[in-house]
XYZ file of C-alpha atoms in Angstrom:
341
model
C 18.329 1.615 -6.221
C 14.787 0.224 -6.141
C 13.894 2.226 -3.002
C 15.268 5.505 -4.375
C 13.286 4.960 -7.570
C 10.149 4.144 -5.557
C 10.507 7.334 -3.516
C 10.754 9.513 -6.636
C 7.728 7.846 -8.282
C 5.774 8.180 -5.028
C 6.321 11.951 -4.911
C 5.664 12.370 -8.641
C 2.228 10.780 -8.205
C 1.379 13.104 -5.314
C -1.575 15.390 -5.966
C -0.192 18.797 -6.929
C -3.271 20.844 -6.008
C -3.283 23.016 -9.150
C -3.135 22.703 -12.926
C 0.384 23.369 -14.219
C -0.406 22.747 -17.911
C 0.021 25.784 -20.210
C 0.812 27.906 -17.150
C 3.653 30.401 -17.552
C 4.984 33.166 -15.345
C 6.944 36.328 -16.135
C 8.608 38.733 -13.739
C 7.243 42.289 -13.580
C 10.444 43.679 -15.049
C 10.865 47.125 -16.596
C 7.572 48.746 -17.615
C 5.445 45.609 -17.221
C 3.961 46.657 -13.891
C 3.146 50.134 -15.234
C 1.537 48.660 -18.366
C 0.181 45.534 -16.677
C -3.495 46.172 -17.481
C -2.710 46.955 -21.130
C -0.669 43.752 -21.520
C -3.289 41.715 -19.682
C -6.210 43.038 -21.750
C -4.405 42.502 -25.051
C -3.434 38.927 -24.162
C -7.026 38.129 -23.171
C -8.721 39.937 -26.072
C -6.433 38.313 -28.636
C -7.419 34.885 -27.293
C -3.828 33.969 -26.452
C -4.604 33.639 -22.746
C -7.700 32.368 -20.952
C -6.804 33.941 -17.609
C -4.094 36.107 -16.026
C -3.217 36.986 -12.449
C -0.563 39.086 -10.739
C 1.170 37.494 -7.735
C 3.921 38.078 -5.189
C 5.889 34.994 -6.329
C 5.718 32.093 -8.780
C 3.147 29.535 -7.678
C 5.898 26.899 -7.727
C 8.000 28.794 -5.178
C 7.542 30.318 -1.735
C 9.131 33.688 -1.092
C 7.386 34.763 2.073
C 6.207 33.346 5.374
C 5.050 34.803 8.679
C 4.691 33.868 12.338
C 2.670 37.048 12.926
C -0.720 36.093 11.452
C -3.515 36.914 13.941
C -7.098 35.616 14.085
C -9.932 35.398 16.572
C -9.332 32.613 19.085
C -5.583 32.374 18.478
C -3.734 30.984 21.493
C -1.134 33.407 22.957
C 1.640 30.822 22.569
C 0.714 29.842 18.973
C 3.821 30.249 16.779
C 2.493 28.670 13.576
C 4.524 29.594 10.505
C 2.244 30.427 7.552
C 3.256 30.541 3.910
C 2.218 33.973 2.622
C 1.240 34.729 -0.972
C -0.484 37.654 -2.728
C -2.696 37.865 -5.822
C -4.838 40.542 -7.459
C -7.684 38.565 -9.076
C -8.586 35.339 -10.914
C -5.904 33.411 -9.043
C -8.009 30.259 -8.637
C -9.071 30.346 -12.280
C -5.558 30.965 -13.621
C -3.731 28.368 -11.538
C -6.550 25.848 -11.395
C -6.720 25.629 -7.609
C -9.480 23.483 -6.158
C -11.967 25.753 -4.410
C -13.544 24.185 -1.313
C -15.563 27.140 -0.011
C -16.257 30.711 -1.102
C -14.936 32.198 -4.339
C -11.982 33.549 -6.265
C -10.668 37.126 -6.112
C -12.935 39.317 -8.276
C -12.147 43.035 -8.042
C -14.711 44.040 -10.661
C -17.694 42.527 -8.861
C -16.282 42.894 -5.332
C -13.899 45.887 -4.983
C -13.390 44.993 -1.305
C -11.548 41.869 -2.483
C -8.425 44.037 -2.447
C -8.462 43.279 1.290
C -9.822 39.758 0.808
C -7.861 36.658 1.753
C -7.995 33.018 0.667
C -6.907 30.267 3.060
C -5.796 26.730 2.328
C -7.343 23.813 4.218
C -4.342 23.489 6.545
C -4.741 27.137 7.599
C -8.445 26.581 8.344
C -7.535 23.623 10.577
C -4.852 25.596 12.430
C -7.242 28.519 12.965
C -9.987 26.083 13.992
C -12.609 27.902 11.894
C -15.957 26.114 11.609
C -17.208 28.751 9.120
C -14.124 30.485 7.673
C -15.900 32.727 5.121
C -16.166 36.265 6.498
C -13.638 35.738 9.305
C -11.104 38.503 9.912
C -7.363 37.842 9.643
C -4.751 40.372 10.737
C -1.286 40.538 9.190
C 0.793 43.467 10.376
C -1.218 46.677 10.103
C -3.768 45.262 7.637
C -7.014 43.423 8.341
C -8.187 40.930 5.744
C -11.546 39.167 5.402
C -11.757 35.544 4.261
C -13.489 35.118 0.892
C -12.492 31.557 0.009
C -10.820 28.277 0.958
C -8.752 26.136 -1.426
C -7.290 22.655 -1.131
C -3.648 22.465 -0.071
C -1.211 22.632 -2.978
C 2.512 21.934 -3.308
C 4.494 25.149 -3.354
C 7.842 23.918 -2.026
C 9.271 20.403 -2.114
C 7.008 17.575 -3.327
C 8.676 15.471 -0.610
C 7.763 17.886 2.218
C 4.734 18.533 4.383
C 2.164 21.108 3.235
C 2.099 24.223 5.392
C -0.861 26.418 6.338
C -1.119 29.285 3.867
C -2.729 32.706 3.511
C -3.227 34.309 0.075
C -3.753 38.035 0.451
C -5.548 40.252 -2.046
C -4.568 43.229 -4.204
C -3.396 45.349 -1.227
C -0.390 43.049 -1.079
C 2.822 43.258 -3.130
C 3.611 41.856 -6.581
C 6.651 40.577 -8.464
C 5.239 38.162 -11.039
C 2.371 37.676 -13.478
C 0.960 34.243 -14.292
C -0.530 33.566 -17.717
C -2.778 30.613 -18.493
C -2.338 30.212 -22.237
C -5.173 29.007 -24.425
C -4.665 25.336 -25.281
C -6.600 25.695 -28.556
C -3.393 26.936 -30.240
C 0.106 25.431 -30.202
C 2.194 26.838 -27.358
C 4.900 27.936 -29.802
C 2.413 30.214 -31.598
C 1.061 31.557 -28.302
C 4.523 32.462 -27.064
C 5.541 34.114 -30.341
C 2.407 36.301 -30.319
C 2.786 37.072 -26.600
C 6.388 38.158 -27.146
C 5.225 40.845 -29.592
C 2.771 42.202 -27.012
C 5.419 42.280 -24.274
C 7.934 43.957 -26.628
C 5.308 46.543 -27.465
C 4.822 47.636 -23.850
C 8.246 46.707 -22.420
C 10.712 47.172 -25.312
C 13.894 47.454 -23.249
C 13.569 44.024 -21.608
C 13.565 40.520 -23.128
C 10.494 38.305 -23.000
C 11.721 35.854 -20.333
C 8.942 33.436 -19.468
C 9.153 30.268 -17.411
C 6.921 27.198 -17.518
C 5.470 26.108 -14.183
C 5.505 22.428 -15.202
C 9.255 22.624 -15.941
C 9.910 24.328 -12.610
C 7.976 21.622 -10.817
C 9.902 18.898 -12.649
C 13.173 20.524 -11.503
C 12.178 19.891 -7.891
C 13.056 16.220 -8.478
C 16.545 16.873 -9.893
C 18.522 16.046 -6.725
C 16.658 12.791 -6.195
C 17.028 11.845 -9.861
C 20.781 12.402 -9.592
C 20.814 10.153 -6.530
C 18.840 7.544 -8.463
C 21.225 7.723 -11.438
C 24.332 7.490 -9.232
C 22.956 4.639 -7.145
C 22.015 2.777 -10.331
C 25.446 3.418 -11.852
C 27.383 2.270 -8.807
C 25.089 -0.712 -8.267
C 25.723 -1.723 -11.886
C 29.490 -1.344 -11.473
C 29.381 -3.331 -8.238
C 27.424 -6.150 -9.869
C 29.761 -6.174 -12.877
C 32.931 -6.345 -10.736
C 31.358 -8.992 -8.492
C 30.439 -11.065 -11.531
C 34.019 -10.824 -12.850
C 35.235 -12.171 -9.516
C 32.654 -14.964 -9.524
C 33.501 -15.872 -13.100
C 37.202 -16.082 -12.247
C 36.562 -18.228 -9.166
C 34.199 -20.507 -11.101
C 36.830 -20.970 -13.849
C 39.534 -21.773 -11.300
C 37.280 -24.223 -9.460
C 36.197 -25.983 -12.651
C 39.827 -26.501 -13.721
C 40.831 -27.839 -10.301
C 37.927 -30.294 -10.226
C 38.086 -31.463 -13.847
C 39.173 -35.023 -12.858
C 36.388 -35.252 -10.290
C 33.920 -34.148 -12.949
C 35.251 -36.810 -15.329
C 34.810 -39.552 -12.715
C 31.286 -38.392 -11.912
C 30.401 -38.364 -15.608
C 31.700 -41.955 -16.019
C 29.596 -42.989 -13.009
C 26.494 -41.569 -14.707
C 26.170 -37.976 -13.408
C 24.252 -35.699 -15.759
C 25.189 -32.158 -16.813
C 22.474 -30.821 -14.494
C 23.891 -32.794 -11.522
C 27.404 -31.513 -12.095
C 26.280 -27.916 -12.716
C 24.304 -27.993 -9.447
C 27.310 -29.447 -7.596
C 29.644 -26.710 -8.818
C 27.154 -23.848 -8.371
C 25.699 -24.518 -4.926
C 28.822 -23.487 -2.977
C 28.784 -20.078 -4.641
C 25.066 -19.648 -4.044
C 25.557 -20.361 -0.327
C 28.033 -17.475 -0.166
C 25.646 -15.185 -2.082
C 22.825 -15.989 0.373
C 25.132 -15.280 3.344
C 26.121 -11.977 1.710
C 22.417 -11.098 1.296
C 21.721 -11.859 4.963
C 24.511 -9.450 5.921
C 23.657 -6.781 3.341
C 19.869 -6.612 3.776
C 19.821 -5.190 7.350
C 22.521 -2.670 6.375
C 20.560 -1.666 3.269
C 17.346 -1.359 5.319
C 19.086 0.814 7.937
C 20.775 3.128 5.412
C 17.635 3.579 3.290
C 15.471 4.154 6.372
C 17.871 6.922 7.431
C 17.754 8.420 3.909
C 13.947 8.342 3.745
C 13.632 10.002 7.154
C 15.074 13.121 5.521
C 11.766 13.443 3.642
C 8.550 14.125 5.597
C 6.561 12.679 2.674
C 8.059 9.263 1.911
C 7.340 5.620 1.179
C 7.488 2.765 3.662
C 10.146 0.140 2.938
C 8.424 -3.065 1.830
C 9.763 -6.576 2.484
C 9.342 -7.604 -1.154
C 12.056 -5.115 -2.220
C 14.646 -7.221 -0.392
C 13.164 -10.447 -1.754
C 13.322 -9.065 -5.309
C 16.884 -7.786 -4.859
C 17.906 -11.138 -3.351
C 16.369 -13.190 -6.153
C 17.956 -10.974 -8.806
C 21.348 -11.290 -7.075
C 21.028 -15.092 -6.969
C 19.957 -15.229 -10.631
C 22.859 -13.011 -11.753
C 25.302 -15.094 -9.692
C 23.846 -18.366 -10.965
C 24.051 -17.178 -14.565
C 27.695 -16.122 -14.094
C 28.827 -19.367 -12.405
C 26.681 -21.706 -14.524
C 28.506 -20.806 -17.728
C 31.748 -22.329 -16.471
C 29.953 -25.162 -14.672
C 28.091 -26.254 -17.798
C 31.218 -25.854 -19.927
C 33.206 -28.059 -17.526
C 30.401 -30.645 -17.352
């Protein structure tokens, strides 16, 4: 239970690579794509949004990859799988990516950015570019020129490795728009005002937005279920074990009541008698721990190996679990021991 909890906390503290706060996406359903510029301009001019971008997929998901990316110096046998993403402009600004080199997509100042491409740091390493800006990348029948490099960000599982990624410009394809809402107003007010704008230009479809931070939180659901179940069953196991210990301690105390009486007459204290009655149980608990710890280490090691990004199992986890087990056992047995004494 401790190790599962540690693994979840470890991934939750992992650097995301973008700013998910106040970031919402909406599919380009109905007339949204046709009226995209009108919706975008009204959201920006009204002050509801600080930045908007159109993309091929939500930033929290990956819908496309390719083994066919070509670049100068690529080895003939290189089969690297790249995540592939598309954006029209202001992607870095909207999502809060961390720019390492170059700039964001800016179609107004640089119309050629429609064939621009942004790489993540992993892609730069794979391509072995010393100076990536201006390099030519080929994907299918299109040639793209590198305009920027961003830090790696988590698109898929927070427990997985980060893949090399290419973000292609406005000549790509689009399914989603991302809106960075202004944090000066409450989100409830922003969404209510945005809904009116969307209804105005896309009346036949509902305003169905999704929060990026909620989507990212959902990536931990399976592990949280595992944590809850392991905690539940561990609790049940401890409870049943304690019932058994309590019953054995009661039986033992009754069987040894004359011995306890004699020891008391001869000057034994309550502490002496409690120690006498408890130590046999504690020996069995320690033996159980010696058997259980290697099994627990092996099973948790196998579980963690399913995650490329995972914690290392620390020795103190077993020490803590052992001490807690001894304390719980001691508390359970001591009640009857003290009562008998």
